[in-house]
PDB file of C-alpha atoms in Angstrom:
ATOM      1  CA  UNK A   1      -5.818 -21.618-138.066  1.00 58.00           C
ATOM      2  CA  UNK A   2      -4.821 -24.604-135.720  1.00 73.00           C
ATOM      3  CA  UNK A   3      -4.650 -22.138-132.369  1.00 76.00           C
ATOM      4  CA  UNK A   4      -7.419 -22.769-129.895  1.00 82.00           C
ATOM      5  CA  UNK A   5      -8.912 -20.084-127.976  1.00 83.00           C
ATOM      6  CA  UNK A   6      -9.415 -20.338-124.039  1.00 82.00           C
ATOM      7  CA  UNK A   7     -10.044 -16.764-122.548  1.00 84.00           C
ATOM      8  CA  UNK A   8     -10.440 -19.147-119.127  1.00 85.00           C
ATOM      9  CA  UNK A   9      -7.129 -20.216-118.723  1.00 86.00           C
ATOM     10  CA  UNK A  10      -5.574 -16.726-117.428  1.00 86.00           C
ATOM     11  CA  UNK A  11      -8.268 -17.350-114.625  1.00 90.00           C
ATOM     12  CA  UNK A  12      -6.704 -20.132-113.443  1.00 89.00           C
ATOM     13  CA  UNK A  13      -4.301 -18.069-111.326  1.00 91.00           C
ATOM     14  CA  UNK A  14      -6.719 -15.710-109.553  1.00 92.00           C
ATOM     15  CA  UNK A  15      -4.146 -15.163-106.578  1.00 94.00           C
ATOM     16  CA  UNK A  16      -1.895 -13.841-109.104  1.00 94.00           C
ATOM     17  CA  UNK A  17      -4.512 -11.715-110.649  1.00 94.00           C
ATOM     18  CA  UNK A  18      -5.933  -9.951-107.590  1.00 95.00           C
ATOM     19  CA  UNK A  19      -2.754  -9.372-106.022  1.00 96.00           C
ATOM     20  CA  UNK A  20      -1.121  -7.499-109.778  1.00 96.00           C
ATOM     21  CA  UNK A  21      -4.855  -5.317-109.492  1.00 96.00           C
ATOM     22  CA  UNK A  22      -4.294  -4.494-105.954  1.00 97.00           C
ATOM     23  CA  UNK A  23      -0.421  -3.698-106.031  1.00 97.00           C
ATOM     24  CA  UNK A  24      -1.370  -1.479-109.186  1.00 97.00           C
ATOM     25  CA  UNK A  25      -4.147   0.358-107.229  1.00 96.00           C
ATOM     26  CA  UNK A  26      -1.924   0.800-104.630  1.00 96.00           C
ATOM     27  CA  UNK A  27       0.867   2.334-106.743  1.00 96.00           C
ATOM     28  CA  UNK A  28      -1.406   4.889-108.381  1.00 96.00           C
ATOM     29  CA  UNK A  29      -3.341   5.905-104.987  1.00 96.00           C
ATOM     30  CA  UNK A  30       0.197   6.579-102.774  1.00 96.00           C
ATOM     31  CA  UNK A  31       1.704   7.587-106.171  1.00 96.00           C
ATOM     32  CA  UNK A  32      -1.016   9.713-107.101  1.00 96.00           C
ATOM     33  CA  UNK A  33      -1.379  11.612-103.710  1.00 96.00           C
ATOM     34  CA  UNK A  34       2.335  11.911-102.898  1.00 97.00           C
ATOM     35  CA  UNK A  35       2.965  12.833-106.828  1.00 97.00           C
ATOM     36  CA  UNK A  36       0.293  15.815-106.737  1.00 96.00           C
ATOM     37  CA  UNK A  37       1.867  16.859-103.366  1.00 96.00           C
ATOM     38  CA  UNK A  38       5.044  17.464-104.935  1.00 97.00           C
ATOM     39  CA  UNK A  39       3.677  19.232-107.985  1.00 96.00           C
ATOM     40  CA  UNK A  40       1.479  21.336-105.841  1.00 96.00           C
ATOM     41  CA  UNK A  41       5.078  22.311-103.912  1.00 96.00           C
ATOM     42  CA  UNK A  42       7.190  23.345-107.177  1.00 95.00           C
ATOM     43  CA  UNK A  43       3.909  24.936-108.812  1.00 95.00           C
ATOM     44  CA  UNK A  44       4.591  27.499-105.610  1.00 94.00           C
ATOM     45  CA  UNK A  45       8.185  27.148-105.807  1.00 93.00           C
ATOM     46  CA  UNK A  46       8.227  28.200-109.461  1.00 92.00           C
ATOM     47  CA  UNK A  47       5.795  31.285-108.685  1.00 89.00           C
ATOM     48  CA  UNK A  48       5.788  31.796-105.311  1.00 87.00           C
ATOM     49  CA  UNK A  49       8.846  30.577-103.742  1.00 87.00           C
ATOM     50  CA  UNK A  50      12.161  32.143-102.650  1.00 90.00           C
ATOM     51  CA  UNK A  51      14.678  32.594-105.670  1.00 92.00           C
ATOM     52  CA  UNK A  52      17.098  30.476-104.855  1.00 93.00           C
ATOM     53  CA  UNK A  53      15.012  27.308-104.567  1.00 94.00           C
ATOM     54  CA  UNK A  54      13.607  27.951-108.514  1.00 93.00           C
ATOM     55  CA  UNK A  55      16.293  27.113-110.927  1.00 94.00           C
ATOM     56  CA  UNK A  56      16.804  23.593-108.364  1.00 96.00           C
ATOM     57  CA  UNK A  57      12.788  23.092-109.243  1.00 96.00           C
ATOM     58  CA  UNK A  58      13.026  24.372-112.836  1.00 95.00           C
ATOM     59  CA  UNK A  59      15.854  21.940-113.277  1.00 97.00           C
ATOM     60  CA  UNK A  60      14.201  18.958-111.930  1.00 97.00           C
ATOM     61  CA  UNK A  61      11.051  19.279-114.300  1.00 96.00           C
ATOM     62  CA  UNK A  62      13.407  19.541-117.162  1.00 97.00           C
ATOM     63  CA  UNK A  63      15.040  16.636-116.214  1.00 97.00           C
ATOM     64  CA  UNK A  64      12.108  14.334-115.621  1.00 97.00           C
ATOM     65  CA  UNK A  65      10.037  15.354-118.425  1.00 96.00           C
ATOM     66  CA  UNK A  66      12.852  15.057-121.078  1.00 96.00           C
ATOM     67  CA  UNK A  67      13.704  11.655-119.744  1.00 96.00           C
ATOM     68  CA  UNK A  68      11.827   8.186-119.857  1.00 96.00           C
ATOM     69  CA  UNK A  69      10.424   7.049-117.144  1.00 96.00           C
ATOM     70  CA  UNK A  70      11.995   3.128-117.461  1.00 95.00           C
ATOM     71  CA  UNK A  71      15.460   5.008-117.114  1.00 96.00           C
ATOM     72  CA  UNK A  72      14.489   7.168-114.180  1.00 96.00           C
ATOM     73  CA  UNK A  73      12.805   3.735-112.954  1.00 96.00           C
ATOM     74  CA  UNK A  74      16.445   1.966-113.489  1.00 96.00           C
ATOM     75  CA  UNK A  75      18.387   4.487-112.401  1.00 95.00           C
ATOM     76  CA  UNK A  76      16.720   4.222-109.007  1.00 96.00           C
ATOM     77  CA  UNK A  77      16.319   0.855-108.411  1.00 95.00           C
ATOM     78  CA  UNK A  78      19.840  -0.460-109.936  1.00 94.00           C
ATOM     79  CA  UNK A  79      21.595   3.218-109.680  1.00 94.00           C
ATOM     80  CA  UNK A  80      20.945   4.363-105.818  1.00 92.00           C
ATOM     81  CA  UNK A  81      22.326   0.793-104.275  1.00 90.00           C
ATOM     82  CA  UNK A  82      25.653   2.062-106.511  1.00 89.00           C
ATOM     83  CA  UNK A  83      26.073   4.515-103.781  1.00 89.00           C
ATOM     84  CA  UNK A  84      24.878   2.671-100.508  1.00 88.00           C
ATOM     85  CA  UNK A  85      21.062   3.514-100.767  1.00 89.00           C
ATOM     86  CA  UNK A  86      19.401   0.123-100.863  1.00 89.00           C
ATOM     87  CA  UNK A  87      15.593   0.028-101.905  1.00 93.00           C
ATOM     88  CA  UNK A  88      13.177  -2.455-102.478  1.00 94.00           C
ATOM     89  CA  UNK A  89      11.325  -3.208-105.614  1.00 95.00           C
ATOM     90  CA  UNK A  90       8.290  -1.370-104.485  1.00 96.00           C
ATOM     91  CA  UNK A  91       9.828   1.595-103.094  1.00 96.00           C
ATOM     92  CA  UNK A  92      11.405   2.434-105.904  1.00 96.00           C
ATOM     93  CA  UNK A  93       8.197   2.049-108.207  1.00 97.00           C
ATOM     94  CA  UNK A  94       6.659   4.107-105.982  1.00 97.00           C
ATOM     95  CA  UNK A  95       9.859   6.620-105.484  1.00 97.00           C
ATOM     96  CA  UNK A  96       9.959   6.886-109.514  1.00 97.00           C
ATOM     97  CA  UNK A  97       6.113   7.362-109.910  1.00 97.00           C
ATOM     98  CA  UNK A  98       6.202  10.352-107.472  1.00 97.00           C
ATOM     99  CA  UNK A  99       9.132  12.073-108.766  1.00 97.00           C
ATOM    100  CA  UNK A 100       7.854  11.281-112.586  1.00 97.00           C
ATOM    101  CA  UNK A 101       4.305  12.486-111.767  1.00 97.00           C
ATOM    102  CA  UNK A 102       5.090  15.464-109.949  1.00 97.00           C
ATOM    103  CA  UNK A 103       7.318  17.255-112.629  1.00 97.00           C
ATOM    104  CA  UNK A 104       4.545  16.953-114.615  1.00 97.00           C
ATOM    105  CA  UNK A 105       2.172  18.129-112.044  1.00 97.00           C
ATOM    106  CA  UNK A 106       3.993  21.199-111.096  1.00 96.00           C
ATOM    107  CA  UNK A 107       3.899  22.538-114.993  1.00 95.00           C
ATOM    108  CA  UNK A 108       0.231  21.453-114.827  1.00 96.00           C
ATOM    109  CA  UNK A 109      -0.603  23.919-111.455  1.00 95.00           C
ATOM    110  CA  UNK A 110       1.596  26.431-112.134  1.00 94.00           C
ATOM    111  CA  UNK A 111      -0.510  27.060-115.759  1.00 92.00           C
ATOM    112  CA  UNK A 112      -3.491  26.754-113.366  1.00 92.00           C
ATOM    113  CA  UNK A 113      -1.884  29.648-111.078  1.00 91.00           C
ATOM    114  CA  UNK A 114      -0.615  31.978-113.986  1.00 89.00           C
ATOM    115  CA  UNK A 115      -5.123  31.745-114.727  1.00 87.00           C
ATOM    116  CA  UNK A 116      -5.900  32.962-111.268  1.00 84.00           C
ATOM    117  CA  UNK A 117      -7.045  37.120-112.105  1.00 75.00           C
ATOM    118  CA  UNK A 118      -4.054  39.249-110.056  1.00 76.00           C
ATOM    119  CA  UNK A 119      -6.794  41.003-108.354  1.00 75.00           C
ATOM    120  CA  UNK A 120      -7.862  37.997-106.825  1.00 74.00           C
ATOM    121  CA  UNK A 121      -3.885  38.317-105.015  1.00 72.00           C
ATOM    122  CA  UNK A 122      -4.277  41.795-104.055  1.00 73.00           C
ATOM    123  CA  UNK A 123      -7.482  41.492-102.645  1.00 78.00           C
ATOM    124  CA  UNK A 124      -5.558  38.693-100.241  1.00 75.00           C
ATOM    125  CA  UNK A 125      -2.489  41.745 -99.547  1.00 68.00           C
ATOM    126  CA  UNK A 126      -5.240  44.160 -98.707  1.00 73.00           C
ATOM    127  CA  UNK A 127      -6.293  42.013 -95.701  1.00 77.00           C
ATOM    128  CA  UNK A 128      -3.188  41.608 -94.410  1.00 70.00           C
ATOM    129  CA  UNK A 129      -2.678  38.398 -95.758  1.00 77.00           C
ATOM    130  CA  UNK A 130       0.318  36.567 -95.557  1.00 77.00           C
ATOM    131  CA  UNK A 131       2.218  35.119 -98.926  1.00 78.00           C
ATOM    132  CA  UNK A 132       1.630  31.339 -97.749  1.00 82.00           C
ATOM    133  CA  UNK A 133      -2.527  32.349 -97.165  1.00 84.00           C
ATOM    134  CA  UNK A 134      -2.690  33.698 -99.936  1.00 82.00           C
ATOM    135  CA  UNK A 135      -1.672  30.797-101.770  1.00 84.00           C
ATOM    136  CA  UNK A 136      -3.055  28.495-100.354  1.00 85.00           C
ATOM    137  CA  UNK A 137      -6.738  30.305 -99.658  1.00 83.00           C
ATOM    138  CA  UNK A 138      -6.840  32.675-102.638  1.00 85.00           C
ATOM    139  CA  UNK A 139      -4.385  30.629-105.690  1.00 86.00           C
ATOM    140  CA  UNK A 140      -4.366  27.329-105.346  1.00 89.00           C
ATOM    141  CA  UNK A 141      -8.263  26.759-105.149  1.00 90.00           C
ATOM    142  CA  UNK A 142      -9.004  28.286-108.293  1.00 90.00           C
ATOM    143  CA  UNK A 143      -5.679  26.975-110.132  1.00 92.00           C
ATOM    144  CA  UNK A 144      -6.582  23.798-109.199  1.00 93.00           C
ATOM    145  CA  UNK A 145      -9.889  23.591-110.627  1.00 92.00           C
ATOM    146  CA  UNK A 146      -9.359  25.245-114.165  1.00 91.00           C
ATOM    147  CA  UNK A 147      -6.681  22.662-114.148  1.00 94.00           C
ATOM    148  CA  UNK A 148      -7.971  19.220-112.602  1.00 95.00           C
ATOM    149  CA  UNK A 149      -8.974  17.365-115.964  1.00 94.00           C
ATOM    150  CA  UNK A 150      -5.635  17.826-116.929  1.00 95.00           C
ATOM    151  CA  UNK A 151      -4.021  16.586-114.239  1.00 96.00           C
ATOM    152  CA  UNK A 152      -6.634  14.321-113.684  1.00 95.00           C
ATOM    153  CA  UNK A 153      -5.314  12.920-117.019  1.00 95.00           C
ATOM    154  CA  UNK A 154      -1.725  13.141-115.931  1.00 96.00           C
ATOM    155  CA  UNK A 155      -2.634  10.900-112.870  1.00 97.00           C
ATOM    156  CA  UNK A 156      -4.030   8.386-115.313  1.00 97.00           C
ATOM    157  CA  UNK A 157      -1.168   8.185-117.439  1.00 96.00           C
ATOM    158  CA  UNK A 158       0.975   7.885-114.902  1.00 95.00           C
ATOM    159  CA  UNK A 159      -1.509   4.646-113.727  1.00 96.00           C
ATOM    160  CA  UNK A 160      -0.746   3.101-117.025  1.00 95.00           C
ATOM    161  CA  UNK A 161       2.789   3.811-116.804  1.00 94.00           C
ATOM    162  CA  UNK A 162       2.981   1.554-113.785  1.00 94.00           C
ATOM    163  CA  UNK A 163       3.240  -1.588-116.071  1.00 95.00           C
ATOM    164  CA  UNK A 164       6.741  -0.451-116.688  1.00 95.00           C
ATOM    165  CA  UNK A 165       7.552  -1.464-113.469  1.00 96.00           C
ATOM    166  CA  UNK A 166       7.273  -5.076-113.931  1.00 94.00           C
ATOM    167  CA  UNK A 167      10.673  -4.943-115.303  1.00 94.00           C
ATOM    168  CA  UNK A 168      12.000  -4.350-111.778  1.00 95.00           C
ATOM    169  CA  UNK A 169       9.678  -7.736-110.667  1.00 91.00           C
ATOM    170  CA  UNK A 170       7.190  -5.184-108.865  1.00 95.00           C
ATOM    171  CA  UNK A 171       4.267  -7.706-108.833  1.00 94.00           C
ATOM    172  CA  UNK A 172       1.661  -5.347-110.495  1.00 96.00           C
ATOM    173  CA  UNK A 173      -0.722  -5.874-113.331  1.00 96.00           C
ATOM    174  CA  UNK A 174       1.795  -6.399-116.331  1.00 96.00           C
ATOM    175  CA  UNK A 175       3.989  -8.774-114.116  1.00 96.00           C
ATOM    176  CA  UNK A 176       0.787 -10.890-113.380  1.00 95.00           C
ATOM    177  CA  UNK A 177       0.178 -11.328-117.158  1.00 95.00           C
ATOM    178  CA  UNK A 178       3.629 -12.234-117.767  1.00 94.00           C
ATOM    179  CA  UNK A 179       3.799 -14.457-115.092  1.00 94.00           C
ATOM    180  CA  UNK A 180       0.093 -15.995-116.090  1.00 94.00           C
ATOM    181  CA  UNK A 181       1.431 -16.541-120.012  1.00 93.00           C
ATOM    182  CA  UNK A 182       4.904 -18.390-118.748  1.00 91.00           C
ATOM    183  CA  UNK A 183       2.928 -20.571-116.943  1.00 90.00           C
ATOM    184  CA  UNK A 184       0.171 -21.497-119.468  1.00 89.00           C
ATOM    185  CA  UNK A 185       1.808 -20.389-122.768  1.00 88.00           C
ATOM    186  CA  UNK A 186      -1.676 -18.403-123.725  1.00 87.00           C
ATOM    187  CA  UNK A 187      -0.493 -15.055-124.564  1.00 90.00           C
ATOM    188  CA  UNK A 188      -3.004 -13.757-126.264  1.00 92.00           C
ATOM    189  CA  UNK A 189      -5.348 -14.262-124.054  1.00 92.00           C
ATOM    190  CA  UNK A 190      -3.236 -13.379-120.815  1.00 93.00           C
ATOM    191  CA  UNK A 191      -2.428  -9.853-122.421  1.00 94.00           C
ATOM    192  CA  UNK A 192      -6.170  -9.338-124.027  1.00 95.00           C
ATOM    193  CA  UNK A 193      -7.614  -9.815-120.251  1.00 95.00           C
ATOM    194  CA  UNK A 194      -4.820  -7.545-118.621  1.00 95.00           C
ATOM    195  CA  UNK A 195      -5.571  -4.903-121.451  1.00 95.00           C
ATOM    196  CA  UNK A 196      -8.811  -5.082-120.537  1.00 96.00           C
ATOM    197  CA  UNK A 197      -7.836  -4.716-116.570  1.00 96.00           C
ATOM    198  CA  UNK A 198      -6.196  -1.722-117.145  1.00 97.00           C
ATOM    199  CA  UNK A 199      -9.097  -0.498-119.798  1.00 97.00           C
ATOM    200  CA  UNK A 200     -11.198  -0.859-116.353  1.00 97.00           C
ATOM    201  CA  UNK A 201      -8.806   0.824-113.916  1.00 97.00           C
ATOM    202  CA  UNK A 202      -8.289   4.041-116.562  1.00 97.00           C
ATOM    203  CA  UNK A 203     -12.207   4.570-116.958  1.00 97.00           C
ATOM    204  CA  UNK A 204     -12.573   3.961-113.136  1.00 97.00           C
ATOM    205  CA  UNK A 205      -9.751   6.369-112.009  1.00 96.00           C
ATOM    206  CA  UNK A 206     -11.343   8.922-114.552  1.00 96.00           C
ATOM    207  CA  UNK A 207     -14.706   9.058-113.027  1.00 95.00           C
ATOM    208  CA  UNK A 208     -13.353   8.839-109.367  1.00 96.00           C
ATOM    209  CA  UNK A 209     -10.963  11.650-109.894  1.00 95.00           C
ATOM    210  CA  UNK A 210     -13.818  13.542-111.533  1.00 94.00           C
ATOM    211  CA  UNK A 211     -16.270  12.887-108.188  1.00 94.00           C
ATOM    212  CA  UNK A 212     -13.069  14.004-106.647  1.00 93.00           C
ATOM    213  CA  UNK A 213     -13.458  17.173-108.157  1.00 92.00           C
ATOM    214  CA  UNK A 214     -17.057  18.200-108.207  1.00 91.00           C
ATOM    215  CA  UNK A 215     -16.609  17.377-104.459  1.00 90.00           C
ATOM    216  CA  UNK A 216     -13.722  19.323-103.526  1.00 87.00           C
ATOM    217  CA  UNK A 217     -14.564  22.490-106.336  1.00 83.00           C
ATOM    218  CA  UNK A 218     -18.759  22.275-105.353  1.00 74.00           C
ATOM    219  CA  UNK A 219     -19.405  21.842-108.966  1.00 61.00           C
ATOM    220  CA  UNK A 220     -19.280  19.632-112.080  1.00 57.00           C
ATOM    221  CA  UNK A 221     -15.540  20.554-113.293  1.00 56.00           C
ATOM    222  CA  UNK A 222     -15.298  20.404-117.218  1.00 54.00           C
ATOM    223  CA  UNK A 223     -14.110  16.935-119.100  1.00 57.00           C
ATOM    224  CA  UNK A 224     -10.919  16.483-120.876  1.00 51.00           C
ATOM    225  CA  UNK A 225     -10.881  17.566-124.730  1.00 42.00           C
ATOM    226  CA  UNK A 226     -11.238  15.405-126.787  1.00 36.00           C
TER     227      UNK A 226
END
């Protein structure tokens, strides 16, 4: 075997590096929390809202979750400028990672609020409680916590998932290491250190999100099954 190893040479673009770690944190973390925000809003839309407003949310899961996520990512960046709306390589990353992530969110909370005891809900009615309390003091506290390993999960997938959006030149992780390998012609060891970027990010977003939620639930929460 004639091929010489250098696991150096992807190092010789640091700037190119840092910046594809940084734009991926920063996809997953406004992602992440805008993603959860809009599963957290069709969980109670599903169970809690008004009827007209759950076949729109019902339909919009379906849609999401029984489509990939490079075509919704194409059909926002190349499809929405078809009709006037003109968005940047980031936004749409970002627009496609929230929409993506909170489809699968909502189905995520709304198991975690069909858990949550019914007596728990008329204990809120009996003090006069109103519907929008009650969810939010009485539902969505407990749902949450039975179900943040799973999401927690979700969130993490959805991290990985990012490196899909090098195809729209969104200078993450994945665009670094095919920018690093055109430059040097070393892909092996351009996509071995990137694999092991993202091997870093998944097993630090893990253990954050699980301080996240011994400090929001006041007690170790449960680890993913194996």
């Amino acid at each position: 075997m004639s091929y010489q190893f250098d696991f150096l040479a992807p190092f010789d673009y640091p700037a190119v590096l840092i910046k594809g770690v940084l734009v991926t944190i920063e996809l997953i973390v406004i992602g992440g929390l805008l993603g959860i925000a809009v599963g957290i809003f069709g969980a109670w839309a599903r169970t809690q809202g008004p009827r007209w407003l759950r076949p729109l949310v019902s339909a919009y899961v379906e849609l999401i979750r029984n489509t990939p996520f490079l075509i919704q990512l194409f059909f926002i960046f190349f499809g929405l400028p078809g009709i006037g709306l003109q968005i940047s390589e980031m936004e749409a990353a970002l627009l496609a990672m929230v929409i993506n992530l909170g489809a699968y969110s909502c189905e995520i909370i709304r198991a975690g609020i069909a858990a949550v005891a019914r007596g728990q809900i008329e204990a809120g009615l009996s003090l006069a409680m109103s519907r929008m309390q009650i969810f939010r003091h009485i539902i969505l506290p407990p749902a949450l916590q039975k179900i943040w390993p799973a999401l927690s999960s979700q969130v993490v997938i959805v991290m990985l998932g990012s490196a899909v959006c090098s195809q729209i030149a969104v200078e993450e992780l994945a665009y670094a290491a095919n920018f690093i390998q055109g430059r040097n012609f070393r892909s092996f060891e351009s996509y071995l250190l990137s694999t092991a970027i993202y091997l870093l990010l998944a097993i630090g977003l893990r253990q954050l999100l699980r301080l996240i939620g011994n400090r929001l639930f006041g007690r170790p929460v449960a680890r993913e099954a194996a």
